[in-house]
Amino acid sequence: DVKVTQSSRYLVKRTGEKVFLECVQDMDHENMFWYRQDPGLGLRLIYFSYDVKMKEKGDIPEGYSVSREKKERFSLILESASTNQTSMYLCASSPQSLPLGPEDGNTIYFGEGSWLTVV
Amino acid sequence: AQTVTQSQPEMSVQEAETVTLSCTYDTSESDYYLFWYKQPPSRQMILVIRQEAYKQQNATENRFSVNFQKAAKSFSLKISDSQLGDAAMYFCAYRRRGTYKYIFGTGTRLKVLA
């Protein structure tokens, strides 16, 4: 089974602190994602990485950065945490999608989530 | 831009009964996938069922089945013989084939009543 592990389930941080959320996957997936989940808004993509050291902005990248130094690890960084970043953060991974390849009905695998409260 | 809409924030069903969760989507693409994901309380989100747009036959996984209406852009999930363990948040999602980006709906919280 695919395992996506988020190192911290519950965190409480102060406004202005630098926050690191770590994620590790064990299936050699090329793609890794960070989502934010808020009630009534569903899942919103913060950042995406399709390879080591490669990243793309998602729909809500402001206030966040990411790091992918190794294939299995994808970190989300809040440079200066603010109260509006209180949320649940979901890490996910998936195999590579090839536009011209064979059927790529692969899916995305999620971690258990990290609940972040910024006070 | 593609969008996914789940118009039911919350649903309830009696144990052993059947419930249908609604999902509509908007896309101009013809080749895509649709998914239903389940997120139990404080637990990992997992895939329930997947549908390829080019397949006319509705996907089925045990007690879970979908009603895929491509022309109407509708993708509902039917849960038969509901069990207490089915209580969860359910998300509908879309992904265009060959791309990485998943578009998620806002979710439907399903309560199962004993």
mmCIF file of C-alpha atoms in Angstrom:
data_model
loop_
_atom_site.group_PDB
_atom_site.id
_atom_site.type_symbol
_atom_site.label_atom_id
_atom_site.label_comp_id
_atom_site.label_asym_id
_atom_site.label_seq_id
_atom_site.Cartn_x
_atom_site.Cartn_y
_atom_site.Cartn_z
ATOM 1 C CA ASP A 1 0.000 0.000 0.000
ATOM 2 C CA VAL A 2 1.038 3.539 -0.708
ATOM 3 C CA LYS A 3 1.958 5.420 2.387
ATOM 4 C CA VAL A 4 2.068 9.196 2.622
ATOM 5 C CA THR A 5 3.242 10.330 6.024
ATOM 6 C CA GLN A 6 2.886 13.807 7.437
ATOM 7 C CA SER A 7 5.204 14.294 10.361
ATOM 8 C CA SER A 8 2.952 16.500 12.471
ATOM 9 C CA ARG A 9 -0.766 15.899 12.996
ATOM 10 C CA TYR A 10 -1.441 18.890 15.246
ATOM 11 C CA LEU A 11 0.551 22.098 15.570
ATOM 12 C CA VAL A 12 -0.016 25.381 17.333
ATOM 13 C CA LYS A 13 2.208 28.253 16.233
ATOM 14 C CA ARG A 14 2.396 31.950 16.948
ATOM 15 C CA THR A 15 1.854 34.695 14.399
ATOM 16 C CA GLY A 16 5.094 35.481 12.627
ATOM 17 C CA GLU A 17 6.729 32.117 13.282
ATOM 18 C CA LYS A 18 8.306 30.122 10.471
ATOM 19 C CA VAL A 19 6.512 26.820 10.108
ATOM 20 C CA PHE A 20 7.641 23.641 8.364
ATOM 21 C CA LEU A 21 5.241 20.876 7.407
ATOM 22 C CA GLU A 22 6.983 17.710 6.283
ATOM 23 C CA CYS A 23 5.668 14.963 4.056
ATOM 24 C CA VAL A 24 7.226 11.675 2.952
ATOM 25 C CA GLN A 25 5.903 9.098 0.477
ATOM 26 C CA ASP A 26 7.215 5.584 0.015
ATOM 27 C CA MET A 27 6.004 4.691 -3.492
ATOM 28 C CA ASP A 28 8.582 6.464 -5.653
ATOM 29 C CA HIS A 29 5.897 8.787 -7.023
ATOM 30 C CA GLU A 30 6.983 11.635 -9.246
ATOM 31 C CA ASN A 31 4.203 14.011 -8.258
ATOM 32 C CA MET A 32 3.677 15.486 -4.833
ATOM 33 C CA PHE A 33 1.126 18.054 -3.722
ATOM 34 C CA TRP A 34 0.205 20.312 -0.842
ATOM 35 C CA TYR A 35 -3.455 21.157 -0.381
ATOM 36 C CA ARG A 36 -5.270 23.255 2.116
ATOM 37 C CA GLN A 37 -8.702 22.079 3.306
ATOM 38 C CA ASP A 38 -11.218 24.537 4.740
ATOM 39 C CA PRO A 39 -14.927 24.015 5.486
ATOM 40 C CA GLY A 40 -17.099 25.006 2.550
ATOM 41 C CA LEU A 41 -14.103 25.522 0.291
ATOM 42 C CA GLY A 42 -13.010 21.941 -0.299
ATOM 43 C CA LEU A 43 -9.390 21.248 -1.174
ATOM 44 C CA ARG A 44 -7.329 24.006 -2.712
ATOM 45 C CA LEU A 45 -3.939 23.346 -4.265
ATOM 46 C CA ILE A 46 -1.090 25.350 -2.776
ATOM 47 C CA TYR A 47 1.914 23.900 -4.613
ATOM 48 C CA PHE A 48 2.760 20.963 -6.809
ATOM 49 C CA SER A 49 6.076 19.250 -7.573
ATOM 50 C CA TYR A 50 6.611 16.874 -10.491
ATOM 51 C CA ASP A 51 10.285 16.115 -9.850
ATOM 52 C CA VAL A 52 13.129 16.790 -7.454
ATOM 53 C CA LYS A 53 13.779 20.524 -7.164
ATOM 54 C CA MET A 54 10.853 21.264 -9.499
ATOM 55 C CA LYS A 55 7.741 23.049 -8.323
ATOM 56 C CA GLU A 56 4.721 24.841 -9.658
ATOM 57 C CA LYS A 57 2.344 27.224 -7.979
ATOM 58 C CA GLY A 58 -1.157 26.019 -7.388
ATOM 59 C CA ASP A 59 -4.260 28.105 -6.865
ATOM 60 C CA ILE A 60 -3.313 29.713 -3.531
ATOM 61 C CA PRO A 61 0.499 29.930 -3.234
ATOM 62 C CA GLU A 62 0.649 33.296 -1.493
ATOM 63 C CA GLY A 63 2.315 33.103 1.895
ATOM 64 C CA TYR A 64 3.744 29.636 1.236
ATOM 65 C CA SER A 65 6.849 28.105 -0.264
ATOM 66 C CA VAL A 66 7.938 24.514 -0.804
ATOM 67 C CA SER A 67 11.070 22.432 -0.978
ATOM 68 C CA ARG A 68 11.731 19.126 -2.668
ATOM 69 C CA GLU A 69 15.344 18.083 -2.272
ATOM 70 C CA LYS A 70 14.640 14.352 -2.443
ATOM 71 C CA LYS A 71 12.042 12.505 -4.449
ATOM 72 C CA GLU A 72 10.250 11.081 -1.437
ATOM 73 C CA ARG A 73 10.073 14.278 0.613
ATOM 74 C CA PHE A 74 8.049 17.446 0.029
ATOM 75 C CA SER A 75 8.023 20.242 2.569
ATOM 76 C CA LEU A 76 5.610 23.137 2.927
ATOM 77 C CA ILE A 77 6.973 26.300 4.495
ATOM 78 C CA LEU A 78 5.072 29.192 5.985
ATOM 79 C CA GLU A 79 7.688 31.932 6.130
ATOM 80 C CA SER A 80 5.726 34.064 8.578
ATOM 81 C CA ALA A 81 2.593 32.374 9.839
ATOM 82 C CA SER A 82 -0.615 34.372 10.029
ATOM 83 C CA THR A 83 -3.961 33.597 11.628
ATOM 84 C CA ASN A 84 -5.629 33.196 8.218
ATOM 85 C CA GLN A 85 -3.347 30.240 7.607
ATOM 86 C CA THR A 86 -5.062 28.281 10.368
ATOM 87 C CA SER A 87 -6.296 25.251 8.481
ATOM 88 C CA MET A 88 -5.839 21.575 7.740
ATOM 89 C CA TYR A 89 -3.012 20.852 5.336
ATOM 90 C CA LEU A 90 -3.010 17.716 3.223
ATOM 91 C CA CYS A 91 -0.001 16.271 1.481
ATOM 92 C CA ALA A 92 -0.522 13.900 -1.430
ATOM 93 C CA SER A 93 1.409 12.002 -4.067
ATOM 94 C CA SER A 94 0.655 10.364 -7.400
ATOM 95 C CA PRO A 95 2.474 8.642 -10.231
ATOM 96 C CA GLN A 96 3.449 10.659 -13.275
ATOM 97 C CA SER A 97 0.707 11.470 -15.802
ATOM 98 C CA LEU A 98 1.786 11.126 -19.421
ATOM 99 C CA PRO A 99 -0.374 13.073 -21.895
ATOM 100 C CA LEU A 100 0.398 10.787 -24.805
ATOM 101 C CA GLY A 101 0.979 7.624 -22.892
ATOM 102 C CA PRO A 102 -1.271 4.686 -22.224
ATOM 103 C CA GLU A 103 -4.303 5.068 -20.062
ATOM 104 C CA ASP A 104 -3.144 6.820 -16.982
ATOM 105 C CA GLY A 105 -6.088 6.303 -14.703
ATOM 106 C CA ASN A 106 -3.884 6.616 -11.682
ATOM 107 C CA THR A 107 -5.116 8.361 -8.616
ATOM 108 C CA ILE A 108 -3.791 10.532 -5.847
ATOM 109 C CA TYR A 109 -2.867 9.295 -2.389
ATOM 110 C CA PHE A 110 -3.231 11.452 0.679
ATOM 111 C CA GLY A 111 -1.572 11.736 4.050
ATOM 112 C CA GLU A 112 -3.628 11.987 7.226
ATOM 113 C CA GLY A 113 -3.407 15.758 7.347
ATOM 114 C CA SER A 114 -1.782 18.334 9.583
ATOM 115 C CA TRP A 115 -4.006 20.586 11.647
ATOM 116 C CA LEU A 116 -2.288 23.944 12.025
ATOM 117 C CA THR A 117 -3.541 26.612 14.388
ATOM 118 C CA VAL A 118 -1.882 30.029 14.288
ATOM 119 C CA VAL A 119 -2.549 32.177 17.344
ATOM 120 C CA ALA B 1 -11.865 26.680 -16.233
ATOM 121 C CA GLN B 2 -13.042 23.402 -14.890
ATOM 122 C CA THR B 3 -15.240 23.398 -11.814
ATOM 123 C CA VAL B 4 -16.775 20.719 -9.605
ATOM 124 C CA THR B 5 -19.944 21.411 -7.633
ATOM 125 C CA GLN B 6 -21.366 19.442 -4.736
ATOM 126 C CA SER B 7 -24.633 21.095 -3.814
ATOM 127 C CA GLN B 8 -25.354 19.017 -0.691
ATOM 128 C CA PRO B 9 -23.181 20.124 2.246
ATOM 129 C CA GLU B 10 -24.673 17.423 4.459
ATOM 130 C CA MET B 11 -26.756 14.279 4.033
ATOM 131 C CA SER B 12 -28.167 11.692 6.418
ATOM 132 C CA VAL B 13 -29.128 8.095 5.814
ATOM 133 C CA GLN B 14 -30.468 5.303 7.977
ATOM 134 C CA GLU B 15 -28.266 2.289 8.389
ATOM 135 C CA ALA B 16 -28.976 -0.310 5.673
ATOM 136 C CA GLU B 17 -30.690 2.257 3.446
ATOM 137 C CA THR B 18 -29.467 3.744 0.175
ATOM 138 C CA VAL B 19 -28.230 7.288 -0.320
ATOM 139 C CA THR B 20 -27.132 9.243 -3.385
ATOM 140 C CA LEU B 21 -24.603 12.061 -3.288
ATOM 141 C CA SER B 22 -24.686 14.569 -6.139
ATOM 142 C CA CYS B 23 -21.844 16.039 -8.124
ATOM 143 C CA THR B 24 -21.839 18.171 -11.242
ATOM 144 C CA TYR B 25 -18.849 19.452 -13.133
ATOM 145 C CA ASP B 26 -18.056 21.805 -15.934
ATOM 146 C CA THR B 27 -15.419 21.159 -18.576
ATOM 147 C CA SER B 28 -14.892 21.577 -22.283
ATOM 148 C CA GLU B 29 -12.588 18.549 -22.379
ATOM 149 C CA SER B 30 -13.661 15.141 -23.623
ATOM 150 C CA ASP B 31 -11.027 12.913 -22.039
ATOM 151 C CA TYR B 32 -10.974 13.004 -18.278
ATOM 152 C CA TYR B 33 -11.459 11.072 -15.072
ATOM 153 C CA LEU B 34 -13.920 11.528 -12.258
ATOM 154 C CA PHE B 35 -13.385 10.337 -8.713
ATOM 155 C CA TRP B 36 -15.149 10.028 -5.403
ATOM 156 C CA TYR B 37 -12.969 10.221 -2.310
ATOM 157 C CA LYS B 38 -13.954 9.431 1.270
ATOM 158 C CA GLN B 39 -12.475 11.225 4.266
ATOM 159 C CA PRO B 40 -13.485 9.592 7.572
ATOM 160 C CA PRO B 41 -13.190 11.716 10.709
ATOM 161 C CA SER B 42 -9.528 12.224 11.610
ATOM 162 C CA ARG B 43 -8.449 9.682 9.056
ATOM 163 C CA GLN B 44 -6.810 9.528 5.675
ATOM 164 C CA MET B 45 -8.715 10.393 2.517
ATOM 165 C CA ILE B 46 -9.088 7.347 0.301
ATOM 166 C CA LEU B 47 -10.374 6.633 -3.184
ATOM 167 C CA VAL B 48 -13.869 5.160 -3.303
ATOM 168 C CA ILE B 49 -14.490 4.879 -7.017
ATOM 169 C CA ARG B 50 -13.171 6.134 -10.344
ATOM 170 C CA GLN B 51 -14.826 6.672 -13.743
ATOM 171 C CA GLU B 52 -13.149 7.179 -17.089
ATOM 172 C CA ALA B 53 -15.080 9.627 -19.244
ATOM 173 C CA TYR B 54 -14.774 7.530 -22.383
ATOM 174 C CA LYS B 55 -16.472 4.564 -20.720
ATOM 175 C CA GLN B 56 -20.250 4.572 -20.953
ATOM 176 C CA GLN B 57 -20.624 1.863 -18.348
ATOM 177 C CA ASN B 58 -21.017 3.155 -14.825
ATOM 178 C CA ALA B 59 -18.295 2.145 -12.390
ATOM 179 C CA THR B 60 -19.170 -0.092 -9.462
ATOM 180 C CA GLU B 61 -17.205 -1.093 -6.376
ATOM 181 C CA ASN B 62 -19.151 -3.391 -4.076
ATOM 182 C CA ARG B 63 -21.831 -1.228 -2.382
ATOM 183 C CA PHE B 64 -20.685 1.910 -4.194
ATOM 184 C CA SER B 65 -21.788 2.782 -7.705
ATOM 185 C CA VAL B 66 -21.948 5.891 -9.821
ATOM 186 C CA ASN B 67 -24.455 7.353 -12.237
ATOM 187 C CA PHE B 68 -22.310 9.053 -14.869
ATOM 188 C CA GLN B 69 -24.223 11.285 -17.252
ATOM 189 C CA LYS B 70 -21.595 12.760 -19.569
ATOM 190 C CA ALA B 71 -23.898 15.027 -21.546
ATOM 191 C CA ALA B 72 -25.413 16.430 -18.385
ATOM 192 C CA LYS B 73 -21.985 16.579 -16.712
ATOM 193 C CA SER B 74 -23.299 14.792 -13.693
ATOM 194 C CA PHE B 75 -21.520 12.194 -11.563
ATOM 195 C CA SER B 76 -23.513 10.995 -8.551
ATOM 196 C CA LEU B 77 -22.437 8.383 -6.017
ATOM 197 C CA LYS B 78 -24.896 5.789 -4.739
ATOM 198 C CA ILE B 79 -24.152 3.969 -1.506
ATOM 199 C CA SER B 80 -26.293 0.887 -0.968
ATOM 200 C CA ASP B 81 -26.867 -0.874 2.349
ATOM 201 C CA SER B 82 -25.281 2.030 4.236
ATOM 202 C CA GLN B 83 -23.081 1.141 7.168
ATOM 203 C CA LEU B 84 -21.938 3.153 10.177
ATOM 204 C CA GLY B 85 -18.430 3.088 8.734
ATOM 205 C CA ASP B 86 -19.631 4.986 5.673
ATOM 206 C CA ALA B 87 -19.985 8.135 7.765
ATOM 207 C CA ALA B 88 -17.441 10.549 6.349
ATOM 208 C CA MET B 89 -16.883 13.591 4.190
ATOM 209 C CA TYR B 90 -17.139 12.683 0.510
ATOM 210 C CA PHE B 91 -15.363 14.672 -2.183
ATOM 211 C CA CYS B 92 -16.023 14.541 -5.887
ATOM 212 C CA ALA B 93 -12.994 15.287 -8.075
ATOM 213 C CA TYR B 94 -12.109 15.774 -11.737
ATOM 214 C CA ARG B 95 -8.827 15.354 -13.561
ATOM 215 C CA ARG B 96 -8.153 15.831 -17.252
ATOM 216 C CA ARG B 97 -6.266 12.895 -18.682
ATOM 217 C CA GLY B 98 -2.523 13.455 -18.925
ATOM 218 C CA THR B 99 -2.458 16.264 -16.393
ATOM 219 C CA TYR B 100 -1.629 16.330 -12.718
ATOM 220 C CA LYS B 101 -4.245 18.767 -11.526
ATOM 221 C CA TYR B 102 -7.252 17.495 -9.588
ATOM 222 C CA ILE B 103 -10.256 19.773 -9.152
ATOM 223 C CA PHE B 104 -12.200 18.997 -5.988
ATOM 224 C CA GLY B 105 -15.719 19.840 -4.964
ATOM 225 C CA THR B 106 -16.510 21.343 -1.575
ATOM 226 C CA GLY B 107 -17.553 18.022 -0.082
ATOM 227 C CA THR B 108 -20.677 16.386 1.329
ATOM 228 C CA ARG B 109 -20.724 15.241 4.937
ATOM 229 C CA LEU B 110 -22.606 11.959 5.220
ATOM 230 C CA LYS B 111 -24.126 10.932 8.531
ATOM 231 C CA VAL B 112 -25.304 7.358 9.019
ATOM 232 C CA LEU B 113 -28.017 6.929 11.624
ATOM 233 C CA ALA B 114 -28.255 3.715 13.620
#
